[in-house]
Coordinates of C-alpha atoms in Angstrom, one line a residue:
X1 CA 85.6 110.2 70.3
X2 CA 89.1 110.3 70.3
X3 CA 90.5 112.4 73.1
X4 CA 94.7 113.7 72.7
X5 CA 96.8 114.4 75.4
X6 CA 99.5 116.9 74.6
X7 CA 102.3 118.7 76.6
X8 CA 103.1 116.2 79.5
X9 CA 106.1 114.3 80.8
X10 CA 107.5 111.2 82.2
X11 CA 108.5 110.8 85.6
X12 CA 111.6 110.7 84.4
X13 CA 111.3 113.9 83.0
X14 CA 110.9 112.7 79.2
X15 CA 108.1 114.7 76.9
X16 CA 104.6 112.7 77.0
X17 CA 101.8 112.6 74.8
X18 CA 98.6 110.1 74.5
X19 CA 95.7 109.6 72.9
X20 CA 92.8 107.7 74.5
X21 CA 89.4 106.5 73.2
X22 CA 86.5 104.6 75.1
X23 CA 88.4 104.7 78.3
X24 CA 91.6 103.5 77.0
X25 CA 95.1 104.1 75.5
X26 CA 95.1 103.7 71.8
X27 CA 98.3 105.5 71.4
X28 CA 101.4 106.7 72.9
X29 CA 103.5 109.6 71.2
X30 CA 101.3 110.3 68.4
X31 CA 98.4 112.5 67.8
X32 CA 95.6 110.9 66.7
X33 CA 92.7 112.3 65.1
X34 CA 89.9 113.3 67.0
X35 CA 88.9 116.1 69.4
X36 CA 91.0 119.2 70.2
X37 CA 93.8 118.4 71.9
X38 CA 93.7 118.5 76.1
X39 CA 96.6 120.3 77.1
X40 CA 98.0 118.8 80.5
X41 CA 100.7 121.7 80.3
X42 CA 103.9 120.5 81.3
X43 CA 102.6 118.7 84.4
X44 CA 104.2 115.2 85.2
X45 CA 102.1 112.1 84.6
X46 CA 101.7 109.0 86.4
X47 CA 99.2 106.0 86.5
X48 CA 96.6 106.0 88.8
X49 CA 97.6 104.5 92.3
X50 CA 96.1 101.5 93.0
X51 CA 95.3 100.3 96.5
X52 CA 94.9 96.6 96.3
X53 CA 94.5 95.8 100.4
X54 CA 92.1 98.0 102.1
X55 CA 88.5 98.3 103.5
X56 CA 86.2 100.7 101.3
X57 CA 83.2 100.5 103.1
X58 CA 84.6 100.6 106.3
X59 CA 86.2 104.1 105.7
X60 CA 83.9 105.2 105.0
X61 CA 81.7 104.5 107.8
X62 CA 84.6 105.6 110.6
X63 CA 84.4 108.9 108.7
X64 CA 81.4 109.3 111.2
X65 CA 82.4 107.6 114.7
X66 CA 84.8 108.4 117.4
X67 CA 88.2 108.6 116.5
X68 CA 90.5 108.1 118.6
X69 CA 94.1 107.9 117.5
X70 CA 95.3 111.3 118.7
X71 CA 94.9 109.7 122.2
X72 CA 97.8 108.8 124.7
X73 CA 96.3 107.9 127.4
X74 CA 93.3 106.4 129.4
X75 CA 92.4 109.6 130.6
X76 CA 91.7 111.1 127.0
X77 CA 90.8 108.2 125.3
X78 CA 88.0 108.3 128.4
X79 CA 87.2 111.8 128.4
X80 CA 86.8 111.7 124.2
X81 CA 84.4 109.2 124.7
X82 CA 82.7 110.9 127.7
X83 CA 82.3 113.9 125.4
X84 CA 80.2 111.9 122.1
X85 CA 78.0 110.1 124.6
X86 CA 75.8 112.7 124.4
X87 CA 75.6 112.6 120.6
X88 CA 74.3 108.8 120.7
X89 CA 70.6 108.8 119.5
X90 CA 68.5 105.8 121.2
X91 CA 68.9 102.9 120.1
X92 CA 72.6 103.3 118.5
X93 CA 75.8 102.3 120.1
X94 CA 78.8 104.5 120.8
X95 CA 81.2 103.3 118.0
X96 CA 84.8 104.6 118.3
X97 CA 87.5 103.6 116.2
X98 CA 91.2 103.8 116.5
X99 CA 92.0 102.8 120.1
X100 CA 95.4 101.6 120.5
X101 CA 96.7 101.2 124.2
X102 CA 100.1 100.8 122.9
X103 CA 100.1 104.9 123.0
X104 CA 99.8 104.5 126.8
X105 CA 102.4 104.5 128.9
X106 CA 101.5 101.1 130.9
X107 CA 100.7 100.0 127.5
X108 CA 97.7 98.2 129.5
X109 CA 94.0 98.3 128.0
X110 CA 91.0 100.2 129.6
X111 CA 89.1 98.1 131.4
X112 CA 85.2 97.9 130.8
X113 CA 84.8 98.6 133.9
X114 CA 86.0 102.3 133.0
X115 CA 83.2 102.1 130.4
X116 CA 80.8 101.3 132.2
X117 CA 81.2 104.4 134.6
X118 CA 80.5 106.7 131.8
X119 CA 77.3 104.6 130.3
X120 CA 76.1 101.6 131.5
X121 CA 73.0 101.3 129.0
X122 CA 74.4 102.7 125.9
X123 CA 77.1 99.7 124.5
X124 CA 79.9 101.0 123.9
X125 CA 83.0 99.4 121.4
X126 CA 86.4 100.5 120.8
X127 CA 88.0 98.9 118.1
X128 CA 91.5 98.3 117.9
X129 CA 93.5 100.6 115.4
X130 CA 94.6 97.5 113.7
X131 CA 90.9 95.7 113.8
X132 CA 91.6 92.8 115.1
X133 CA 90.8 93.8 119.3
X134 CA 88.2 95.8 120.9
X135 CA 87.4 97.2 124.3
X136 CA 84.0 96.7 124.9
X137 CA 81.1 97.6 128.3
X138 CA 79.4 95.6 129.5
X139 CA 75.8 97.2 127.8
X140 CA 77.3 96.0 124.3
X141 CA 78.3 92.6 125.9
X142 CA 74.6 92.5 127.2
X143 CA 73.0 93.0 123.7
X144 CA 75.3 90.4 122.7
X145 CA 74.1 87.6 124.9
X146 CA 77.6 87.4 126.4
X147 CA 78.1 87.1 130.2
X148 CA 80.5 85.5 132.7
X149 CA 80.1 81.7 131.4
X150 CA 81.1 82.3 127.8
X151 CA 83.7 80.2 126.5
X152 CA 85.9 81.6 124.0
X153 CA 85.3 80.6 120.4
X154 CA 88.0 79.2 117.9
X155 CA 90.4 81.8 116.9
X156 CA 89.2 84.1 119.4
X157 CA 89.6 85.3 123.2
X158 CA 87.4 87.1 125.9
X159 CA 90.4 88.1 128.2
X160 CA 89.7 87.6 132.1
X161 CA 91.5 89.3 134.3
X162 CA 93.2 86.7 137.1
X163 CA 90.0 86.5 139.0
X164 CA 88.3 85.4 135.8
X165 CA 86.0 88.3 135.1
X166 CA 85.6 89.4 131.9
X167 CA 87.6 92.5 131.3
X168 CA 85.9 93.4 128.2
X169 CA 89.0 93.4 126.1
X170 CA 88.2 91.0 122.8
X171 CA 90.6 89.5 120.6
X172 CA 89.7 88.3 117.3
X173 CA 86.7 85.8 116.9
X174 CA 85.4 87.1 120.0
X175 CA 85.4 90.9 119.1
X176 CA 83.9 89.6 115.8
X177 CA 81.3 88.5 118.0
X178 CA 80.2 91.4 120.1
X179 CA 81.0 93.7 116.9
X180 CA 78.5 91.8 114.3
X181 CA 75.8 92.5 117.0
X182 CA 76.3 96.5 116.6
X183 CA 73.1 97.9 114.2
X184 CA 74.2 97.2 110.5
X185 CA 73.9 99.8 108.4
X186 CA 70.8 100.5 105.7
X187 CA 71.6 99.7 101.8
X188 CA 71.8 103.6 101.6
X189 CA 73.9 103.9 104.3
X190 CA 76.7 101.7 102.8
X191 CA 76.4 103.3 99.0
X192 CA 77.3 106.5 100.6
X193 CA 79.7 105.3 102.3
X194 CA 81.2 103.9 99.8
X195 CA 81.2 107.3 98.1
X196 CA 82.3 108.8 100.8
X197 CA 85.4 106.6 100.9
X198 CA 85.9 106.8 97.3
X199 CA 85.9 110.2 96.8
X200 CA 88.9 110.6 99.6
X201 CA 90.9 108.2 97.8
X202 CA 90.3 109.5 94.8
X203 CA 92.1 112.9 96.3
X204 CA 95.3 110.7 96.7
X205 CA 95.4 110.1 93.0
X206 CA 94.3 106.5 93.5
X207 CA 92.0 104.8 90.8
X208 CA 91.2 101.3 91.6
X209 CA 90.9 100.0 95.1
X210 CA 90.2 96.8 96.5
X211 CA 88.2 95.8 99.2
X212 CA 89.6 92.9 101.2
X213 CA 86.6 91.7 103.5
X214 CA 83.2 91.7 101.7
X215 CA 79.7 90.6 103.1
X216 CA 81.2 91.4 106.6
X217 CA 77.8 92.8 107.3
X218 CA 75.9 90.9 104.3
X219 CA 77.4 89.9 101.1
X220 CA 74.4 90.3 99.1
X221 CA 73.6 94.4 100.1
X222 CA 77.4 94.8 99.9
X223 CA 77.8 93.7 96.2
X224 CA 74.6 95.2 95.4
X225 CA 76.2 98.3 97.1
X226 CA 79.4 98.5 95.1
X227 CA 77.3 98.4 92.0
X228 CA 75.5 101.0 93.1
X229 CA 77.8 103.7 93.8
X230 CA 79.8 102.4 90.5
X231 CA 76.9 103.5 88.9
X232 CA 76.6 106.4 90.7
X233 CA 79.6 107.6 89.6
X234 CA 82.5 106.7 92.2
X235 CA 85.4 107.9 90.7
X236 CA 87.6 104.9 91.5
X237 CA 87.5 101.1 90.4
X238 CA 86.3 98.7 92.7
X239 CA 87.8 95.3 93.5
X240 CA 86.2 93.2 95.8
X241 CA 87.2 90.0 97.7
X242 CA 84.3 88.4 99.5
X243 CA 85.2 86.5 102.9
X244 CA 84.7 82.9 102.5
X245 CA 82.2 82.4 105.2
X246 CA 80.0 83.9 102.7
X247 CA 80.6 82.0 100.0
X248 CA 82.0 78.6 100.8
X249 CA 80.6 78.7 104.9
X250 CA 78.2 77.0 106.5
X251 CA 75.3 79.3 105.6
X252 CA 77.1 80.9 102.2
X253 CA 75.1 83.1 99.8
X254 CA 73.0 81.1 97.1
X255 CA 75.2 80.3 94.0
X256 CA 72.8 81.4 91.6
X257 CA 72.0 85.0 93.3
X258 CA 76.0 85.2 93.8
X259 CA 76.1 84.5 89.8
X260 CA 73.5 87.0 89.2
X261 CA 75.3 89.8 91.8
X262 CA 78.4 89.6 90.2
X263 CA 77.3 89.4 86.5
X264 CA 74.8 92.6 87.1
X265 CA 78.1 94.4 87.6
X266 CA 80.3 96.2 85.0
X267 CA 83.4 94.4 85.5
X268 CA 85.9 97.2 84.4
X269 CA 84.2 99.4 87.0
X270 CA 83.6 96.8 89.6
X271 CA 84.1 93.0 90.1
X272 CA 84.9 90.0 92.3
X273 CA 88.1 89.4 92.3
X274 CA 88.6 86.4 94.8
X275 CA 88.1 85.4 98.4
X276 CA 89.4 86.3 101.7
X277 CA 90.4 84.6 104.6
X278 CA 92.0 85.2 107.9
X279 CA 94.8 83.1 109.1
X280 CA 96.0 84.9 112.2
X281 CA 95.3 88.0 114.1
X282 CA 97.9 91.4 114.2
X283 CA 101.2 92.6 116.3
X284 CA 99.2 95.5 118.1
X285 CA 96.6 93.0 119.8
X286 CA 99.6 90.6 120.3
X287 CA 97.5 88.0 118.2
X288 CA 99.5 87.4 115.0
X289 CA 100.8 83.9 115.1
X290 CA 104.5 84.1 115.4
X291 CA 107.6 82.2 116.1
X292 CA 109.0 83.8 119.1
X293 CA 106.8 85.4 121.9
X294 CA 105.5 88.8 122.7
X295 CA 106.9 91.1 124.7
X296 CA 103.9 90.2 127.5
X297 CA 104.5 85.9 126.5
X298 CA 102.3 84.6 124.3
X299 CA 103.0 83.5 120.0
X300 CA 99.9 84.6 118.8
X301 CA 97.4 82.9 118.2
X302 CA 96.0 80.9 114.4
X303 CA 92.9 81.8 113.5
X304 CA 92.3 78.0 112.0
X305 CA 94.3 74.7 113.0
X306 CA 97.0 74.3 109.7
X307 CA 94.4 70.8 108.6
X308 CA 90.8 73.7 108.7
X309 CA 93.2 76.3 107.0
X310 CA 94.4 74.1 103.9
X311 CA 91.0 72.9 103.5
X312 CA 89.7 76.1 103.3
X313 CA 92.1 76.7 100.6
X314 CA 91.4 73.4 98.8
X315 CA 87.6 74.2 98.5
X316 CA 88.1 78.0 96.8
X317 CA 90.5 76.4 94.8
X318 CA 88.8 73.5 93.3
X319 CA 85.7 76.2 92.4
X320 CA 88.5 78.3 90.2
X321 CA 88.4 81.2 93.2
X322 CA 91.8 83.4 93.1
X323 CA 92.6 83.5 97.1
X324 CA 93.7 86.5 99.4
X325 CA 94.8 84.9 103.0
X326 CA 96.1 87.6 105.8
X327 CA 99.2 86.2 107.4
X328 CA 101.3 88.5 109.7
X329 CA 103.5 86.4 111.5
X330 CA 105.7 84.0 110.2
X331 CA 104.6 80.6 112.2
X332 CA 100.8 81.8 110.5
X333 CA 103.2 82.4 106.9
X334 CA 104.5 78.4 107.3
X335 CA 100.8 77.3 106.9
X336 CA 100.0 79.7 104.5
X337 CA 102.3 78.5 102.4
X338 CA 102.2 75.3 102.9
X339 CA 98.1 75.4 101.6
X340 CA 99.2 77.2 98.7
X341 CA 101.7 75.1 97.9
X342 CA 99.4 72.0 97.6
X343 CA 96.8 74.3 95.3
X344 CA 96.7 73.5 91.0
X345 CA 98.5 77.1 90.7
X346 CA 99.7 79.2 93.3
X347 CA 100.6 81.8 92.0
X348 CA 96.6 82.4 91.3
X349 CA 96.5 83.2 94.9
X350 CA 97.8 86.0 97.5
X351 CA 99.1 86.4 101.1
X352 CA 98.2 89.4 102.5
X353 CA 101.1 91.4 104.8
X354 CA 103.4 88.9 105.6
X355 CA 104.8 91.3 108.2
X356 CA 107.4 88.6 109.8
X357 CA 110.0 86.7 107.1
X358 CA 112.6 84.7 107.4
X359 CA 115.0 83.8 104.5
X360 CA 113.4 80.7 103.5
X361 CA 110.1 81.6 103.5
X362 CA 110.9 84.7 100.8
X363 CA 112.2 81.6 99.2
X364 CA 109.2 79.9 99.2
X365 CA 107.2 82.9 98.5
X366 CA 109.8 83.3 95.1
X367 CA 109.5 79.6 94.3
X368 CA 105.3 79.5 94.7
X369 CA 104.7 82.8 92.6
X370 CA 101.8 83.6 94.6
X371 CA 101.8 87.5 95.2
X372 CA 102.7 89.5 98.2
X373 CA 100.6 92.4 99.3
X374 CA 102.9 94.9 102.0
X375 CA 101.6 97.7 103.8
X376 CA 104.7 100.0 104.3
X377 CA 102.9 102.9 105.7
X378 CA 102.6 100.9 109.2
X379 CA 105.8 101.3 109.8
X380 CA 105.6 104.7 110.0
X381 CA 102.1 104.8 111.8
X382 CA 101.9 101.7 114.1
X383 CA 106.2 101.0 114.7
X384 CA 105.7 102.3 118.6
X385 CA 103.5 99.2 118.6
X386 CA 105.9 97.1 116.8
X387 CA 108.4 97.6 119.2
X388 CA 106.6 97.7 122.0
X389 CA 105.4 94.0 121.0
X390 CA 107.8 92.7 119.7
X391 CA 111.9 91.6 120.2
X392 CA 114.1 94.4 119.0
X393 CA 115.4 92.5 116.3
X394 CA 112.1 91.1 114.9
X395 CA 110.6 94.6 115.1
X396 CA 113.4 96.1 113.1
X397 CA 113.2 93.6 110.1
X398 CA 109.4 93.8 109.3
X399 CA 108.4 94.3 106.1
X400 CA 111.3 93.2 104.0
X401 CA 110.6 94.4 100.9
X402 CA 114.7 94.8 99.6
X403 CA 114.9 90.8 100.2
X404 CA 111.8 89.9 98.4
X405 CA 112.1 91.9 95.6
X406 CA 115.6 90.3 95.4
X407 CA 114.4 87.1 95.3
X408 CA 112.3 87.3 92.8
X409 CA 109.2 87.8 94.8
X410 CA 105.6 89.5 93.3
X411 CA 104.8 92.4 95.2
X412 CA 102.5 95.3 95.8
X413 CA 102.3 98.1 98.1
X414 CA 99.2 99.4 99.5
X415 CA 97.6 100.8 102.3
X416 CA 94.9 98.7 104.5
X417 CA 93.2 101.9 104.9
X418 CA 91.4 102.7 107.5
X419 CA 94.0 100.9 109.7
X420 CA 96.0 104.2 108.3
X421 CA 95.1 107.5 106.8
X422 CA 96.0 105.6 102.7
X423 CA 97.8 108.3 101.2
X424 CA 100.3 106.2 98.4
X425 CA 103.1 108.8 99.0
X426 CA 103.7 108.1 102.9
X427 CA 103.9 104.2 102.2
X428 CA 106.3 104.9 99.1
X429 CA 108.1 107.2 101.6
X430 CA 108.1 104.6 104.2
X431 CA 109.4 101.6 101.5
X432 CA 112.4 103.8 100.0
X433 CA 112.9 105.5 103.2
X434 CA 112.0 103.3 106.1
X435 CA 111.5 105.0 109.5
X436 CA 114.2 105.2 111.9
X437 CA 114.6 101.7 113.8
X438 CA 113.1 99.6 111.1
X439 CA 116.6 97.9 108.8
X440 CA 118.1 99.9 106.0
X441 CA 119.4 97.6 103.9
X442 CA 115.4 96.6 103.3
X443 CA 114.3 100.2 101.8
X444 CA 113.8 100.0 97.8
X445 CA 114.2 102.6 95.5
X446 CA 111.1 105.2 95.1
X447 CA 110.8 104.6 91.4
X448 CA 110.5 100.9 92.3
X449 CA 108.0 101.8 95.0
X450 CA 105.5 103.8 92.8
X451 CA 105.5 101.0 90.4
X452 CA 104.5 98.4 92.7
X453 CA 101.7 100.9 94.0
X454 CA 100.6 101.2 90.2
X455 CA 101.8 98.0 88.3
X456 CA 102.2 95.6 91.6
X457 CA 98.7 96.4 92.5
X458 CA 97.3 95.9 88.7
X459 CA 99.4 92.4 89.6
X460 CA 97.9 91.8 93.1
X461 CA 94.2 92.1 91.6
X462 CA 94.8 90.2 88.3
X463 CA 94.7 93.0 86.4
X464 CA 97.8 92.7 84.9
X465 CA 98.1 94.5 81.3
X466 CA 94.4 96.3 82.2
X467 CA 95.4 99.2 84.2
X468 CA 98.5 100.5 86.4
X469 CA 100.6 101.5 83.0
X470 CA 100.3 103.8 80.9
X471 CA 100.6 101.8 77.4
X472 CA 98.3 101.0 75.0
X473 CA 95.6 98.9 75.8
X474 CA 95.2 100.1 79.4
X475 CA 92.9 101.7 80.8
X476 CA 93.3 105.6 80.9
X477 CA 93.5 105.9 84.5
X478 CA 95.9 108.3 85.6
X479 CA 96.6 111.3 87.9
X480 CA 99.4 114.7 87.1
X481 CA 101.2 116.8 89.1
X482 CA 102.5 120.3 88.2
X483 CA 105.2 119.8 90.6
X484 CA 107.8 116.8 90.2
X485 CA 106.1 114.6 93.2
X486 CA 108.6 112.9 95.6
X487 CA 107.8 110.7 98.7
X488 CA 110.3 113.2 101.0
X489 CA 108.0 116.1 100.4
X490 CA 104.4 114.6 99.2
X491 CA 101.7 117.0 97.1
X492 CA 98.1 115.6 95.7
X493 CA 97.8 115.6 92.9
X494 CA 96.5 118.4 90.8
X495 CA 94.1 116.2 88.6
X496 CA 93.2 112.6 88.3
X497 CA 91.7 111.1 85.2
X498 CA 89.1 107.8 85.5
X499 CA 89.3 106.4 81.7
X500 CA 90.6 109.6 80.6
X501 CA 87.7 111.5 81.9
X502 CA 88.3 113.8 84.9
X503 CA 87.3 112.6 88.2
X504 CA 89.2 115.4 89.9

């Protein structure tokens, strides 16, 4: 059945009408004929948001632990975990999210020591706002079989403090470690969760999202538990980028049942769209791999040497896999691009932030085609850690979105939710408008800005001509607003349509 859209505009303020039938646009303008018409009475209409970097799953889960990002200092951060012991049934671990000693005023990390005065049998983690760090106890060091004699594994640290002890700060591979050991959750556990996280997004007006890391617990319940909540209902698209470990590792999922997982799925609704890998850590944790040092010495550090890294890339490549590799600082960007570069087509393939830029690297990015996935919203949640890290001068040029666009460069915005709350309007806020201390002359207009959170991200997920337009073809995703949104002064939006049937 054909279903009409009547009494609508443009963003631009133009009159809108549409027509949509099995979850698509069949017309634009004219009336077709079909059911009585839906009147969307004067409201303004744009295409569903989509977030093409951020972590479904995982937002959902942090919807039930310790948060913790409303604390400056030790002594809160402390006393909110002090407070949720009690809550901890036996067996669990005390899982708190959104620590971020950059808040502080030393800027200097608790010390497990600190944790261990409030529990020393229950283990207790708190991940870094920006994931890539934890502070752990020494319990949840315990139940991972880590003690003083551990060397630290590729890509990873256990900090020391100068005597050598372990400090129970953990930085990349080795917070990977002590994390995987936390309880996983049940199959039913991560559908709702999924859900959960979907419905919350869907509030925002987005309608596809895609999830940028998995099978980090197990790639074969994770897939199965996308399709699930697909089916369920969820009232966004998923898009789902499985970490190579799991695929192309040393103990990867079976090619047949990854076959079977993928082709059990509805692939408007839900799909693999590539694979993910991690090239160098973050700015907050002082573990991106950058040029010039932090503001405590140190360049980072590479998750992979450059020969692992464009290996890596060679193998995903050769099987026909579209690749997504994180790269925040600019000395991680050189080897990045220099894999790419060496791949049949890059421009099948994605770097993910690319927070740190020089002029010939957007050059490079230009020349290669692959896309460019920004986050703009953390410069307007995370720049006191920017700062804090880094030079004033590198700080204030992150995220040069004016340069690249200029240049030619394919682009989306999205969010990296839950790193930050996800809602489209602050990071098109923070993209035309960029927070004080971060360069002008890189803010982009905000029409330009929703259109790489709808179109760019259609682009980032190879979904180009499917969805993030409103034009015939497309899919009839799309959300209105009874008031004219603008980034300076945000509103949800009043209803949100899923293959033009309402999800909200």
């Amino acid at each position: 059945m054909i279903k009409n859209f009547v009494n609508a505009k443009t963003l631009e303020g133009e009159p809108l009408s549409f027509a949509v039938e099995r979850g698509r646009f069949v017309s634009i303008g004219d009336r077709q004929p079909g059911q009585d018409a839906i009147d969307l009475q004067g409201g303004t209409v744009l295409p569903g948001f989509i977030d093409a970097h951020c972590h479904i799953m995982p937002t959902g889960l942090d919807e039930l632990r310790l948060h913790l990002g409303d604390c400056m200092s030790p002594e809160e951060t402390l006393g909110a975990i002090r407070d949720r012991l009690p809550t901890i049934e036996p067996g669990q671990w005390l899982m708190a999210v959104h620590y971020d000693q950059n808040r502080f005023e030393s800027g200097d990390h608790i010390h497990r020591d600190q944790l261990d005065e409030i529990s020393a049998s229950v283990p207790i983690v708190l991940r870094h706002v920006n994931g890539h760090a934890s502070v752990v106890n020494s319990a949840a060091l315990q139940h991972a079989k880590v003690d003083e004699s551990v060397s630290d594994p590729k890509g990873g640290t256990f900090v020391r403090d100068q005597g050598g002890r372990l400090t129970g700060v953990l930085l990349e591979r080795a917070h990977e470690y002590v994390s995987d050991r936390a309880p996983a959750p049940s199959q039913e556990q991560m559908v709702e969760a999924i859900l959960r996280a979907a419905r919350s997004m869907s509030k925002f007006g987005i309608t596809c999202a895609s999830d940028m890391m998995t099978g980090y617990c197990n790639l074969e319940k994770e897939l199965t538990a996308y399709r699930l909540a697909a089916e369920a209902g969820a009232p966004i698209r998923f898009r789902l980028y499985a970490m190579w470990s799991n695929v192309f590792g040393p103990r990867p999922l079976e090619r047949d049942r990854l076959k079977e997982l993928i082709d059990a799925m509805d692939p408007e609704r839900c799909k693999v769209a590539g694979a993910k890998i991690f090239a160098d850590g973050a700015i907050a944790s002082a573990t991106a791999a950058i040029h010039c040092e932090f503001a405590k010495g140190g360049n980072g550090q590479l998750i992979y040497s450059p020969d692992r890294l464009q290996g890596m890339v060679s193998t995903a490549d050769a099987e026909g896999w579209a690749l997504s590799v994180h790269s925040i600082g600019d000395r991680a960007t050189d080897h990045v691009l220099d894999a790419f570069a060496k791949t049949t087509d890059p421009s099948r393939h994605r770097i993910e932030h690319a927070m740190i830029l020089s002029d010939d690297q957007i050059g490079r990015l230009a020349d290669l085609q692959c896309h460019t996935a920004m986050q703009p919203e953390f410069l307007m949640r995370l720049g006191h850690a920017y700062r804090r890290q880094l030079p004033s001068d590198v700080a204030a040029r992150l995220k040069r979105l004016a340069s690249a666009l200029q240049a030619g460069v394919r682009l989306s915005l999205n969010s990296d939710r839950p790193v930050v709350p996800g809602n489209p309007w602050d990071g098109i806020a923070s993209a035309s408008q960029r927070p004080a201390g971060f360069a002008p002359e890189e803010n982009i207009p905000e029409r330009e800005s929703i259109r790489l959170y709808t179109e760019g991200g259609a682009d980032a997920n190879d979904d180009r001509g499917v969805m993030g337009e409103i034009d015939v073809g497309c899919l009839a995703d799309f959300q209105v607003y009874n008031e004219l949104p603008r980034a300076a002064d945000p509103k949800l939006p009043d209803s949100v349509y899923l293959g033009g049937d309402s999800v909200r």
